[in-house]
Amino acid sequence: MESLLSEVVSYVLRESGEDISKYDDSFLLKSIEKRIITLGVHSKREYLSLLISSKEECLALNGSLTVCYSEFFRNSLTFAYLEKLVLPALFSFKNRLKQKEIRIWSAACASGQEAYSLAILCEELIATSTSVLSYRIIATDIDPEQVEKAEKGVYSTDMVGNINLKRLHNYFIKQGDNYLVSRKIKNRIFVSQFDLLSKDAYCPPSSIFGDFDIVFCSNLLFYFKPLYRNSIIRKISKCISADAYLVTGETERAFMFELGFTEVFPNSAIFQMTKKDK
């Protein structure tokens, strides 16, 4: 099995220049198995032969490795902590320092639901506050198709199922069978393409200087091998403010403990850097 995986990795690198060895082996194998089922081939060895003879399949395999699933208010516990505790405390802290803006980065935004969910929470907090504080959300993804979807902000009825009627009314415009994100929150979100493993920049160029107060890197880390996973976290650590929050997926909490981060609330997947690491 290791030999087969090594051959697939070597061929894809040679043919496309894409190094897929960065992905966790179990994720790679599952992706190959899904391609085998889709194509109706009978074995992994037969799939390798097909891959070598087809540039189209090389592209298809590469495409299947791009994680592009997202939901509004995914992980309800995390968003409850953000709504009730993290954001109010952050707004209060910024006001005391007379700072004018909260900066948030959705680091693997897919089609944008995460970023727009955060914008809704910020808007609701501003609406109940006397503060003149503003916010800016940088949303990035490696996949240009996902970036385009996030920029458009158009979602089907099924995709807005996690949003209550009040929020749908306040922050979306109904267009046939779809919902369009309102200009009110769309203007606060800056979407761009960015590779978290690129060595060219440690933070998205659209953010200018980083200094984020909250970074979401949720349900992405477990797809990578430890070396690359740690590289992503190191990059994020370079562009956050001193007391910033880093939000991961529920299944990624163990990685953060290993890297010396402290979970702010139990089982929340919301972390801060330990004092000695700041």
PDB file of C-alpha atoms in Angstrom:
ATOM      1  CA  MET A   1       0.000   0.000   0.000  1.00  0.00           C
ATOM      2  CA  GLU A   2       2.842   2.388   0.898  1.00  0.00           C
ATOM      3  CA  SER A   3       4.510   1.580  -2.413  1.00  0.00           C
ATOM      4  CA  LEU A   4       1.336   2.363  -4.350  1.00  0.00           C
ATOM      5  CA  LEU A   5       0.833   5.629  -2.489  1.00  0.00           C
ATOM      6  CA  SER A   6       4.440   6.599  -3.124  1.00  0.00           C
ATOM      7  CA  GLU A   7       3.991   5.921  -6.852  1.00  0.00           C
ATOM      8  CA  VAL A   8       0.841   8.059  -6.984  1.00  0.00           C
ATOM      9  CA  VAL A   9       2.566  10.906  -5.129  1.00  0.00           C
ATOM     10  CA  SER A  10       5.634  10.733  -7.393  1.00  0.00           C
ATOM     11  CA  TYR A  11       3.584  10.668 -10.580  1.00  0.00           C
ATOM     12  CA  VAL A  12       1.364  13.604  -9.565  1.00  0.00           C
ATOM     13  CA  LEU A  13       4.431  15.663  -8.631  1.00  0.00           C
ATOM     14  CA  ARG A  14       6.147  14.849 -11.920  1.00  0.00           C
ATOM     15  CA  GLU A  15       3.048  15.467 -14.036  1.00  0.00           C
ATOM     16  CA  SER A  16       1.507  18.515 -12.350  1.00  0.00           C
ATOM     17  CA  GLY A  17       4.197  19.931 -10.080  1.00  0.00           C
ATOM     18  CA  GLU A  18       1.834  19.526  -7.121  1.00  0.00           C
ATOM     19  CA  ASP A  19       3.359  17.862  -4.058  1.00  0.00           C
ATOM     20  CA  ILE A  20       0.501  15.887  -2.542  1.00  0.00           C
ATOM     21  CA  SER A  21       2.822  14.187  -0.048  1.00  0.00           C
ATOM     22  CA  LYS A  22       1.881  17.040   2.329  1.00  0.00           C
ATOM     23  CA  TYR A  23      -1.493  15.388   2.900  1.00  0.00           C
ATOM     24  CA  ASP A  24      -2.070  12.806   5.611  1.00  0.00           C
ATOM     25  CA  ASP A  25      -1.689   9.272   4.201  1.00  0.00           C
ATOM     26  CA  SER A  26      -5.117   8.109   5.360  1.00  0.00           C
ATOM     27  CA  PHE A  27      -6.747  11.117   3.686  1.00  0.00           C
ATOM     28  CA  LEU A  28      -4.856  10.422   0.459  1.00  0.00           C
ATOM     29  CA  LEU A  29      -5.909   6.774   0.464  1.00  0.00           C
ATOM     30  CA  LYS A  30      -9.549   7.651   1.104  1.00  0.00           C
ATOM     31  CA  SER A  31      -9.438  10.170  -1.749  1.00  0.00           C
ATOM     32  CA  ILE A  32      -7.974   7.560  -4.093  1.00  0.00           C
ATOM     33  CA  GLU A  33     -10.615   5.039  -3.014  1.00  0.00           C
ATOM     34  CA  LYS A  34     -13.356   7.561  -3.793  1.00  0.00           C
ATOM     35  CA  ARG A  35     -11.867   8.111  -7.256  1.00  0.00           C
ATOM     36  CA  ILE A  36     -11.751   4.315  -7.778  1.00  0.00           C
ATOM     37  CA  ILE A  37     -15.461   4.035  -6.934  1.00  0.00           C
ATOM     38  CA  THR A  38     -16.336   7.027  -9.110  1.00  0.00           C
ATOM     39  CA  LEU A  39     -14.446   5.644 -12.099  1.00  0.00           C
ATOM     40  CA  GLY A  40     -15.556   2.050 -11.594  1.00  0.00           C
ATOM     41  CA  VAL A  41     -12.056   0.565 -11.727  1.00  0.00           C
ATOM     42  CA  HIS A  42     -11.419  -2.681  -9.868  1.00  0.00           C
ATOM     43  CA  SER A  43      -8.217  -2.127  -7.897  1.00  0.00           C
ATOM     44  CA  LYS A  44      -5.735   0.476  -6.722  1.00  0.00           C
ATOM     45  CA  ARG A  45      -3.131  -0.904  -9.110  1.00  0.00           C
ATOM     46  CA  GLU A  46      -5.569  -0.519 -12.004  1.00  0.00           C
ATOM     47  CA  TYR A  47      -6.273   3.022 -10.838  1.00  0.00           C
ATOM     48  CA  LEU A  48      -2.542   3.840 -10.906  1.00  0.00           C
ATOM     49  CA  SER A  49      -2.345   2.658 -14.525  1.00  0.00           C
ATOM     50  CA  LEU A  50      -5.329   4.838 -15.400  1.00  0.00           C
ATOM     51  CA  LEU A  51      -3.801   7.822 -13.584  1.00  0.00           C
ATOM     52  CA  ILE A  52      -0.534   7.490 -15.491  1.00  0.00           C
ATOM     53  CA  SER A  53      -2.349   7.325 -18.822  1.00  0.00           C
ATOM     54  CA  SER A  54      -4.707  10.246 -18.149  1.00  0.00           C
ATOM     55  CA  LYS A  55      -3.761  13.862 -17.469  1.00  0.00           C
ATOM     56  CA  GLU A  56      -7.436  14.530 -16.809  1.00  0.00           C
ATOM     57  CA  GLU A  57      -7.439  12.058 -13.921  1.00  0.00           C
ATOM     58  CA  CYS A  58      -4.342  13.668 -12.467  1.00  0.00           C
ATOM     59  CA  LEU A  59      -6.235  16.970 -12.381  1.00  0.00           C
ATOM     60  CA  ALA A  60      -9.322  15.268 -10.973  1.00  0.00           C
ATOM     61  CA  LEU A  61      -7.349  13.662  -8.143  1.00  0.00           C
ATOM     62  CA  ASN A  62      -5.697  16.976  -7.321  1.00  0.00           C
ATOM     63  CA  GLY A  63      -9.087  18.652  -7.272  1.00  0.00           C
ATOM     64  CA  SER A  64     -10.522  16.040  -4.929  1.00  0.00           C
ATOM     65  CA  LEU A  65      -7.850  16.885  -2.357  1.00  0.00           C
ATOM     66  CA  THR A  66      -8.973  20.485  -2.017  1.00  0.00           C
ATOM     67  CA  VAL A  67     -11.165  20.715   1.067  1.00  0.00           C
ATOM     68  CA  CYS A  68     -14.138  22.914   0.212  1.00  0.00           C
ATOM     69  CA  TYR A  69     -16.950  22.057   2.602  1.00  0.00           C
ATOM     70  CA  SER A  70     -18.427  24.774   4.787  1.00  0.00           C
ATOM     71  CA  GLU A  71     -21.588  25.591   6.743  1.00  0.00           C
ATOM     72  CA  PHE A  72     -23.100  28.632   8.378  1.00  0.00           C
ATOM     73  CA  PHE A  73     -22.457  28.549  12.141  1.00  0.00           C
ATOM     74  CA  ARG A  74     -20.712  25.192  11.898  1.00  0.00           C
ATOM     75  CA  ASN A  75     -19.922  23.802  15.355  1.00  0.00           C
ATOM     76  CA  SER A  76     -22.681  25.434  17.372  1.00  0.00           C
ATOM     77  CA  LEU A  77     -20.746  25.303  20.670  1.00  0.00           C
ATOM     78  CA  THR A  78     -17.818  27.255  19.246  1.00  0.00           C
ATOM     79  CA  PHE A  79     -20.085  29.918  17.788  1.00  0.00           C
ATOM     80  CA  ALA A  80     -22.033  30.162  21.057  1.00  0.00           C
ATOM     81  CA  TYR A  81     -18.796  30.904  22.917  1.00  0.00           C
ATOM     82  CA  LEU A  82     -17.870  33.480  20.285  1.00  0.00           C
ATOM     83  CA  GLU A  83     -21.255  35.179  20.430  1.00  0.00           C
ATOM     84  CA  LYS A  84     -21.692  35.236  24.205  1.00  0.00           C
ATOM     85  CA  LEU A  85     -18.146  35.546  25.550  1.00  0.00           C
ATOM     86  CA  VAL A  86     -15.284  36.030  23.099  1.00  0.00           C
ATOM     87  CA  LEU A  87     -16.621  38.815  20.887  1.00  0.00           C
ATOM     88  CA  PRO A  88     -18.190  40.880  23.717  1.00  0.00           C
ATOM     89  CA  ALA A  89     -14.912  40.682  25.674  1.00  0.00           C
ATOM     90  CA  LEU A  90     -12.901  41.596  22.587  1.00  0.00           C
ATOM     91  CA  PHE A  91     -15.157  44.557  21.769  1.00  0.00           C
ATOM     92  CA  SER A  92     -14.872  45.789  25.362  1.00  0.00           C
ATOM     93  CA  PHE A  93     -11.083  45.391  25.346  1.00  0.00           C
ATOM     94  CA  LYS A  94     -10.728  47.301  22.076  1.00  0.00           C
ATOM     95  CA  ASN A  95     -12.953  50.090  23.348  1.00  0.00           C
ATOM     96  CA  ARG A  96     -10.846  50.504  26.494  1.00  0.00           C
ATOM     97  CA  LEU A  97      -7.742  50.826  24.336  1.00  0.00           C
ATOM     98  CA  LYS A  98      -9.615  53.263  22.062  1.00  0.00           C
ATOM     99  CA  GLN A  99      -8.863  51.061  19.058  1.00  0.00           C
ATOM    100  CA  LYS A 100     -11.264  51.344  16.131  1.00  0.00           C
ATOM    101  CA  GLU A 101     -11.309  47.925  14.489  1.00  0.00           C
ATOM    102  CA  ILE A 102     -11.485  44.205  15.169  1.00  0.00           C
ATOM    103  CA  ARG A 103      -9.595  42.138  12.610  1.00  0.00           C
ATOM    104  CA  ILE A 104     -10.658  38.570  11.807  1.00  0.00           C
ATOM    105  CA  TRP A 105      -9.175  36.056   9.371  1.00  0.00           C
ATOM    106  CA  SER A 106     -11.133  33.106   7.991  1.00  0.00           C
ATOM    107  CA  ALA A 107      -8.067  31.223   6.785  1.00  0.00           C
ATOM    108  CA  ALA A 108      -9.694  28.433   4.758  1.00  0.00           C
ATOM    109  CA  CYS A 109     -13.023  30.035   3.991  1.00  0.00           C
ATOM    110  CA  ALA A 110     -14.239  27.670   1.230  1.00  0.00           C
ATOM    111  CA  SER A 111     -17.432  29.239  -0.170  1.00  0.00           C
ATOM    112  CA  GLY A 112     -17.637  31.852   2.582  1.00  0.00           C
ATOM    113  CA  GLN A 113     -20.226  30.651   5.098  1.00  0.00           C
ATOM    114  CA  GLU A 114     -17.811  30.867   8.022  1.00  0.00           C
ATOM    115  CA  ALA A 115     -16.818  34.455   7.251  1.00  0.00           C
ATOM    116  CA  TYR A 116     -20.420  35.598   6.829  1.00  0.00           C
ATOM    117  CA  SER A 117     -21.415  33.857  10.079  1.00  0.00           C
ATOM    118  CA  LEU A 118     -18.746  35.863  11.897  1.00  0.00           C
ATOM    119  CA  ALA A 119     -19.923  39.066  10.247  1.00  0.00           C
ATOM    120  CA  ILE A 120     -23.475  38.428  11.456  1.00  0.00           C
ATOM    121  CA  LEU A 121     -22.257  38.032  15.045  1.00  0.00           C
ATOM    122  CA  CYS A 122     -20.258  41.261  14.809  1.00  0.00           C
ATOM    123  CA  GLU A 123     -23.213  43.156  13.339  1.00  0.00           C
ATOM    124  CA  GLU A 124     -25.520  41.952  16.100  1.00  0.00           C
ATOM    125  CA  LEU A 125     -23.047  42.992  18.768  1.00  0.00           C
ATOM    126  CA  ILE A 126     -22.583  46.437  17.234  1.00  0.00           C
ATOM    127  CA  ALA A 127     -26.372  46.881  17.028  1.00  0.00           C
ATOM    128  CA  THR A 128     -26.729  46.433  20.800  1.00  0.00           C
ATOM    129  CA  SER A 129     -23.710  48.555  21.715  1.00  0.00           C
ATOM    130  CA  THR A 130     -22.932  52.266  21.918  1.00  0.00           C
ATOM    131  CA  SER A 131     -19.468  51.535  20.582  1.00  0.00           C
ATOM    132  CA  VAL A 132     -18.264  53.031  17.305  1.00  0.00           C
ATOM    133  CA  LEU A 133     -15.959  50.048  16.864  1.00  0.00           C
ATOM    134  CA  SER A 134     -15.840  48.509  13.394  1.00  0.00           C
ATOM    135  CA  TYR A 135     -14.625  45.149  12.112  1.00  0.00           C
ATOM    136  CA  ARG A 136     -12.848  43.746   9.071  1.00  0.00           C
ATOM    137  CA  ILE A 137     -12.898  40.118   7.968  1.00  0.00           C
ATOM    138  CA  ILE A 138     -10.264  38.725   5.615  1.00  0.00           C
ATOM    139  CA  ALA A 139     -11.468  35.490   3.994  1.00  0.00           C
ATOM    140  CA  THR A 140      -8.995  33.389   2.026  1.00  0.00           C
ATOM    141  CA  ASP A 141      -8.900  30.036   0.283  1.00  0.00           C
ATOM    142  CA  ILE A 142      -6.458  28.261  -1.997  1.00  0.00           C
ATOM    143  CA  ASP A 143      -9.178  27.264  -4.492  1.00  0.00           C
ATOM    144  CA  PRO A 144     -10.083  30.061  -6.959  1.00  0.00           C
ATOM    145  CA  GLU A 145     -13.532  28.558  -7.573  1.00  0.00           C
ATOM    146  CA  GLN A 146     -14.308  28.715  -3.857  1.00  0.00           C
ATOM    147  CA  VAL A 147     -13.007  32.285  -3.675  1.00  0.00           C
ATOM    148  CA  GLU A 148     -15.398  33.249  -6.465  1.00  0.00           C
ATOM    149  CA  LYS A 149     -18.329  31.627  -4.648  1.00  0.00           C
ATOM    150  CA  ALA A 150     -17.437  33.405  -1.410  1.00  0.00           C
ATOM    151  CA  GLU A 151     -17.244  36.737  -3.221  1.00  0.00           C
ATOM    152  CA  LYS A 152     -20.676  36.227  -4.763  1.00  0.00           C
ATOM    153  CA  GLY A 153     -22.282  35.284  -1.445  1.00  0.00           C
ATOM    154  CA  VAL A 154     -25.192  33.383  -3.005  1.00  0.00           C
ATOM    155  CA  TYR A 155     -26.512  30.297  -1.196  1.00  0.00           C
ATOM    156  CA  SER A 156     -29.286  27.784  -1.796  1.00  0.00           C
ATOM    157  CA  THR A 157     -32.130  27.234   0.655  1.00  0.00           C
ATOM    158  CA  ASP A 158     -30.465  24.024   1.865  1.00  0.00           C
ATOM    159  CA  MET A 159     -27.230  25.886   2.597  1.00  0.00           C
ATOM    160  CA  VAL A 160     -28.872  28.445   4.906  1.00  0.00           C
ATOM    161  CA  GLY A 161     -30.616  25.805   7.021  1.00  0.00           C
ATOM    162  CA  ASN A 162     -28.539  26.675  10.115  1.00  0.00           C
ATOM    163  CA  ILE A 163     -29.616  30.329  10.035  1.00  0.00           C
ATOM    164  CA  ASN A 164     -32.697  31.404  11.971  1.00  0.00           C
ATOM    165  CA  LEU A 165     -35.470  33.410  10.307  1.00  0.00           C
ATOM    166  CA  LYS A 166     -34.537  36.677  12.003  1.00  0.00           C
ATOM    167  CA  ARG A 167     -30.991  36.513  10.686  1.00  0.00           C
ATOM    168  CA  LEU A 168     -32.179  35.493   7.232  1.00  0.00           C
ATOM    169  CA  HIS A 169     -34.439  38.544   7.187  1.00  0.00           C
ATOM    170  CA  ASN A 170     -31.757  40.924   8.475  1.00  0.00           C
ATOM    171  CA  TYR A 171     -28.732  39.791   6.493  1.00  0.00           C
ATOM    172  CA  PHE A 172     -29.934  38.085   3.306  1.00  0.00           C
ATOM    173  CA  ILE A 173     -31.993  38.948   0.246  1.00  0.00           C
ATOM    174  CA  LYS A 174     -34.233  36.229  -1.196  1.00  0.00           C
ATOM    175  CA  GLN A 175     -33.658  35.682  -4.917  1.00  0.00           C
ATOM    176  CA  GLY A 176     -35.793  32.863  -6.282  1.00  0.00           C
ATOM    177  CA  ASP A 177     -34.571  29.653  -4.640  1.00  0.00           C
ATOM    178  CA  ASN A 178     -31.394  31.316  -3.358  1.00  0.00           C
ATOM    179  CA  TYR A 179     -30.328  33.777  -0.673  1.00  0.00           C
ATOM    180  CA  LEU A 180     -27.917  36.630  -1.403  1.00  0.00           C
ATOM    181  CA  VAL A 181     -25.796  38.047   1.417  1.00  0.00           C
ATOM    182  CA  SER A 182     -26.765  41.666   2.057  1.00  0.00           C
ATOM    183  CA  ARG A 183     -24.409  44.476   1.141  1.00  0.00           C
ATOM    184  CA  LYS A 184     -24.282  45.468   4.827  1.00  0.00           C
ATOM    185  CA  ILE A 185     -22.065  42.540   5.747  1.00  0.00           C
ATOM    186  CA  LYS A 186     -20.600  41.860   2.322  1.00  0.00           C
ATOM    187  CA  ASN A 187     -18.791  45.203   2.456  1.00  0.00           C
ATOM    188  CA  ARG A 188     -16.981  44.083   5.616  1.00  0.00           C
ATOM    189  CA  ILE A 189     -15.472  40.965   4.056  1.00  0.00           C
ATOM    190  CA  PHE A 190     -12.445  40.934   1.762  1.00  0.00           C
ATOM    191  CA  VAL A 191     -12.066  37.662  -0.126  1.00  0.00           C
ATOM    192  CA  SER A 192      -8.868  36.569  -1.857  1.00  0.00           C
ATOM    193  CA  GLN A 193      -6.860  33.525  -2.891  1.00  0.00           C
ATOM    194  CA  PHE A 194      -4.089  32.532  -0.484  1.00  0.00           C
ATOM    195  CA  ASP A 195      -2.017  29.390   0.077  1.00  0.00           C
ATOM    196  CA  LEU A 196      -1.376  28.734   3.761  1.00  0.00           C
ATOM    197  CA  LEU A 197       1.712  26.709   2.844  1.00  0.00           C
ATOM    198  CA  SER A 198       3.213  29.317   0.536  1.00  0.00           C
ATOM    199  CA  LYS A 199       6.635  30.613   1.555  1.00  0.00           C
ATOM    200  CA  ASP A 200       6.081  33.912  -0.238  1.00  0.00           C
ATOM    201  CA  ALA A 201       3.984  35.588   2.474  1.00  0.00           C
ATOM    202  CA  TYR A 202       3.179  34.907   6.114  1.00  0.00           C
ATOM    203  CA  CYS A 203      -0.192  36.664   5.998  1.00  0.00           C
ATOM    204  CA  PRO A 204      -2.716  37.449   3.238  1.00  0.00           C
ATOM    205  CA  PRO A 205      -1.582  40.467   1.166  1.00  0.00           C
ATOM    206  CA  SER A 206      -5.122  41.859   1.444  1.00  0.00           C
ATOM    207  CA  SER A 207      -4.634  42.178   5.209  1.00  0.00           C
ATOM    208  CA  ILE A 208      -1.491  44.302   4.669  1.00  0.00           C
ATOM    209  CA  PHE A 209       0.107  43.592   8.057  1.00  0.00           C
ATOM    210  CA  GLY A 210      -1.866  40.812   9.731  1.00  0.00           C
ATOM    211  CA  ASP A 211      -2.317  41.659  13.435  1.00  0.00           C
ATOM    212  CA  PHE A 212      -5.517  39.616  13.625  1.00  0.00           C
ATOM    213  CA  ASP A 213      -7.612  39.374  16.777  1.00  0.00           C
ATOM    214  CA  ILE A 214      -9.322  36.130  15.732  1.00  0.00           C
ATOM    215  CA  VAL A 215      -8.190  33.534  13.203  1.00  0.00           C
ATOM    216  CA  PHE A 216     -10.386  30.659  12.058  1.00  0.00           C
ATOM    217  CA  CYS A 217      -8.450  27.668  10.729  1.00  0.00           C
ATOM    218  CA  SER A 218     -11.172  25.116  11.198  1.00  0.00           C
ATOM    219  CA  ASN A 219     -11.442  21.557   9.854  1.00  0.00           C
ATOM    220  CA  LEU A 220      -8.327  21.870   7.725  1.00  0.00           C
ATOM    221  CA  LEU A 221      -5.341  20.857   9.842  1.00  0.00           C
ATOM    222  CA  PHE A 222      -6.173  17.157  10.118  1.00  0.00           C
ATOM    223  CA  TYR A 223      -5.829  16.746   6.346  1.00  0.00           C
ATOM    224  CA  PHE A 224      -2.084  17.437   6.552  1.00  0.00           C
ATOM    225  CA  LYS A 225       0.939  15.630   7.914  1.00  0.00           C
ATOM    226  CA  PRO A 226       2.391  17.062  11.160  1.00  0.00           C
ATOM    227  CA  LEU A 227       5.238  18.932   9.429  1.00  0.00           C
ATOM    228  CA  TYR A 228       2.837  20.896   7.222  1.00  0.00           C
ATOM    229  CA  ARG A 229       0.213  21.259   9.937  1.00  0.00           C
ATOM    230  CA  ASN A 230       2.788  22.839  12.214  1.00  0.00           C
ATOM    231  CA  SER A 231       3.971  25.094   9.397  1.00  0.00           C
ATOM    232  CA  ILE A 232       0.440  26.455   8.988  1.00  0.00           C
ATOM    233  CA  ILE A 233       0.133  27.171  12.711  1.00  0.00           C
ATOM    234  CA  ARG A 234       3.551  28.873  12.798  1.00  0.00           C
ATOM    235  CA  LYS A 235       2.510  31.078   9.896  1.00  0.00           C
ATOM    236  CA  ILE A 236      -0.738  32.053  11.602  1.00  0.00           C
ATOM    237  CA  SER A 237       1.132  32.728  14.852  1.00  0.00           C
ATOM    238  CA  LYS A 238       3.223  35.368  13.090  1.00  0.00           C
ATOM    239  CA  CYS A 239       0.236  37.462  12.075  1.00  0.00           C
ATOM    240  CA  ILE A 240      -1.907  37.581  15.203  1.00  0.00           C
ATOM    241  CA  SER A 241      -2.056  40.123  17.998  1.00  0.00           C
ATOM    242  CA  ALA A 242      -0.704  39.301  21.462  1.00  0.00           C
ATOM    243  CA  ASP A 243      -3.979  38.033  22.948  1.00  0.00           C
ATOM    244  CA  ALA A 244      -5.575  36.746  19.754  1.00  0.00           C
ATOM    245  CA  TYR A 245      -7.878  33.745  19.519  1.00  0.00           C
ATOM    246  CA  LEU A 246      -7.259  30.832  17.156  1.00  0.00           C
ATOM    247  CA  VAL A 247     -10.276  28.680  16.326  1.00  0.00           C
ATOM    248  CA  THR A 248      -9.912  25.130  14.986  1.00  0.00           C
ATOM    249  CA  GLY A 249     -12.261  22.235  14.354  1.00  0.00           C
ATOM    250  CA  GLU A 250     -13.388  20.020  17.228  1.00  0.00           C
ATOM    251  CA  THR A 251     -11.309  17.068  16.013  1.00  0.00           C
ATOM    252  CA  GLU A 252      -8.169  19.234  15.785  1.00  0.00           C
ATOM    253  CA  ARG A 253      -7.968  20.211  19.445  1.00  0.00           C
ATOM    254  CA  ALA A 254      -5.266  17.636  20.241  1.00  0.00           C
ATOM    255  CA  PHE A 255      -2.920  19.201  17.674  1.00  0.00           C
ATOM    256  CA  MET A 256      -3.179  22.566  19.412  1.00  0.00           C
ATOM    257  CA  PHE A 257      -2.420  21.124  22.843  1.00  0.00           C
ATOM    258  CA  GLU A 258       0.687  19.462  21.385  1.00  0.00           C
ATOM    259  CA  LEU A 259       1.837  22.833  20.044  1.00  0.00           C
ATOM    260  CA  GLY A 260       1.483  24.487  23.438  1.00  0.00           C
ATOM    261  CA  PHE A 261      -1.753  26.408  22.910  1.00  0.00           C
ATOM    262  CA  THR A 262      -4.266  26.862  25.714  1.00  0.00           C
ATOM    263  CA  GLU A 263      -7.966  26.171  25.201  1.00  0.00           C
ATOM    264  CA  VAL A 264      -9.900  29.203  26.448  1.00  0.00           C
ATOM    265  CA  PHE A 265     -13.132  27.338  27.261  1.00  0.00           C
ATOM    266  CA  PRO A 266     -13.631  23.573  27.738  1.00  0.00           C
ATOM    267  CA  ASN A 267     -14.250  21.679  24.472  1.00  0.00           C
ATOM    268  CA  SER A 268     -14.613  24.981  22.607  1.00  0.00           C
ATOM    269  CA  ALA A 269     -11.797  24.570  20.038  1.00  0.00           C
ATOM    270  CA  ILE A 270     -10.971  28.227  20.801  1.00  0.00           C
ATOM    271  CA  PHE A 271      -7.306  28.707  21.712  1.00  0.00           C
ATOM    272  CA  GLN A 272      -4.772  31.320  22.704  1.00  0.00           C
ATOM    273  CA  MET A 273      -1.009  31.089  22.620  1.00  0.00           C
ATOM    274  CA  THR A 274       0.503  30.308  26.000  1.00  0.00           C
ATOM    275  CA  LYS A 275       2.245  33.285  27.587  1.00  0.00           C
ATOM    276  CA  LYS A 276       5.722  31.815  27.171  1.00  0.00           C
ATOM    277  CA  ASP A 277       5.151  31.430  23.408  1.00  0.00           C
ATOM    278  CA  LYS A 278       3.908  34.987  22.780  1.00  0.00           C
TER     279      LYS A 278
END
